[in-house]
C-alpha positions as semicolon CSV with decimal commas, in nm:
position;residue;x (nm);y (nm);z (nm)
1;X;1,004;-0,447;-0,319
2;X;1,020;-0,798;-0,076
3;X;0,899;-0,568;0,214
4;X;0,560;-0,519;0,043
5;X;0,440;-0,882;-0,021
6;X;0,223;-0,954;0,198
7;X;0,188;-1,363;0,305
8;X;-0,207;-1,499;0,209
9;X;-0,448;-1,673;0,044
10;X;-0,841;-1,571;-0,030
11;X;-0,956;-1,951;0,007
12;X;-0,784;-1,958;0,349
13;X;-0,764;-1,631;0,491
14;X;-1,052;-1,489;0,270
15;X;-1,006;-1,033;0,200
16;X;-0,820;-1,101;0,508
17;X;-0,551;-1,147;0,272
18;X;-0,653;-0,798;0,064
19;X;-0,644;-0,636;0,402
20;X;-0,231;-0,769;0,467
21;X;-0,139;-0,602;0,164
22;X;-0,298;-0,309;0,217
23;X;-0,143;-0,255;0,577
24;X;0,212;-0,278;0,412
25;X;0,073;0,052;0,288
26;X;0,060;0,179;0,592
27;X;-0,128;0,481;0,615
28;X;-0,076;0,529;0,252
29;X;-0,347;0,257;0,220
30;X;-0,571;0,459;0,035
31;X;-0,343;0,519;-0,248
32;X;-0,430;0,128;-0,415
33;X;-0,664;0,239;-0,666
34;X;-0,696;-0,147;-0,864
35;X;-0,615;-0,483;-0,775
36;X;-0,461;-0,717;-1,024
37;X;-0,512;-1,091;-1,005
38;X;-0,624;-1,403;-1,226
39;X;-0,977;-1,536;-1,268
40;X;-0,908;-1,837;-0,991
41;X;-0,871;-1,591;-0,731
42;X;-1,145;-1,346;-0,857
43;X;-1,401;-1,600;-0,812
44;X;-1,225;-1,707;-0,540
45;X;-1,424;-1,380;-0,370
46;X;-1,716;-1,380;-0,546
47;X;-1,795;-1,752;-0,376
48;X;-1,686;-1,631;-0,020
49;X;-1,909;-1,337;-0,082
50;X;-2,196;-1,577;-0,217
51;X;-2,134;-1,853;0,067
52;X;-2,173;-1,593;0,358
53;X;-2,478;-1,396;0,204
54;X;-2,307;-1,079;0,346
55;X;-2,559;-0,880;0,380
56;X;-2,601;-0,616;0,083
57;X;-2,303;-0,786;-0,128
58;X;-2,416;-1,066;-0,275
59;X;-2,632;-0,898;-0,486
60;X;-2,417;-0,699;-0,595
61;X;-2,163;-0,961;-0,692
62;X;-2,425;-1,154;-0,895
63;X;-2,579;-0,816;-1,066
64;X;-2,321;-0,582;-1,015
65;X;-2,007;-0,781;-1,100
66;X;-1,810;-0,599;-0,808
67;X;-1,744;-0,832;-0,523
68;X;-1,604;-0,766;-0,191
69;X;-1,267;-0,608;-0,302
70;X;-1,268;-0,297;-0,032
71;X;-1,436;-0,092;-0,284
72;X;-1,132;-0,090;-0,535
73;X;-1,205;-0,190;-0,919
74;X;-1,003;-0,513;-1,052
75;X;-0,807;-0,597;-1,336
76;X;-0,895;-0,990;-1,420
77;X;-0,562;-1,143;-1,595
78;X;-0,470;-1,484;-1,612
79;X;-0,102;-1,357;-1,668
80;X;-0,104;-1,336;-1,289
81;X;-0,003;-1,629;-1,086
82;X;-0,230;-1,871;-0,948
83;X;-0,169;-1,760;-0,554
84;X;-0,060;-1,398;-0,663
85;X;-0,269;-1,077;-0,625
86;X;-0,143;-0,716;-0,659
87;X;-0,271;-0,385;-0,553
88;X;-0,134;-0,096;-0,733
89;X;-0,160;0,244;-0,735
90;X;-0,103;0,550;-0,982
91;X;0,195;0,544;-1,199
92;X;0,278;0,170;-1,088
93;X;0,286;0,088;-1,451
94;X;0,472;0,279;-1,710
């Protein structure tokens, strides 16, 4: 559906760009249970989240492996596009 891409990049615009898909949720935004993207943008997060020290997460991105992804699990796939990133929720895949 064109009307829920959502324009962004995580070097640029950092989760910012997490946060514009998940307002084309609308108040629905809750329902994204697991982002999809490739490794390039994974790390992509981990090194903002390393960079600004924010405060209780880098830790848990170097022990924890869970960076800064608004508390939603992620699928690492290098089938997904180098700029792409997708947040689905249940029964998006059949």
């Amino acid at each position: 559906n064109p009307d829920m891409v959502a324009k962004g990049s995580i070097v640029v615009d950092g989760r910012k760009a997490l946060t514009r898909g998940m307002r084309k949720f609308g108040d629905k935004f809750g329902r994204i249970g697991l982002w999809v993207m490739n490794s390039d943008t994974y790390f992509d997060i981990v090194d903002d989240a390393i960079t600004k020290q924010i405060y209780g997460e880098s830790e848990i991105v170097i022990y924890g492996g869970l960076p800064g992804t608004l508390g939603k699990p992620v699928l690492v796939t290098d089938a997904v596009g180098d700029n792409d990133a997708f947040g689905l929720q249940y029964g998006a895949v059949t």
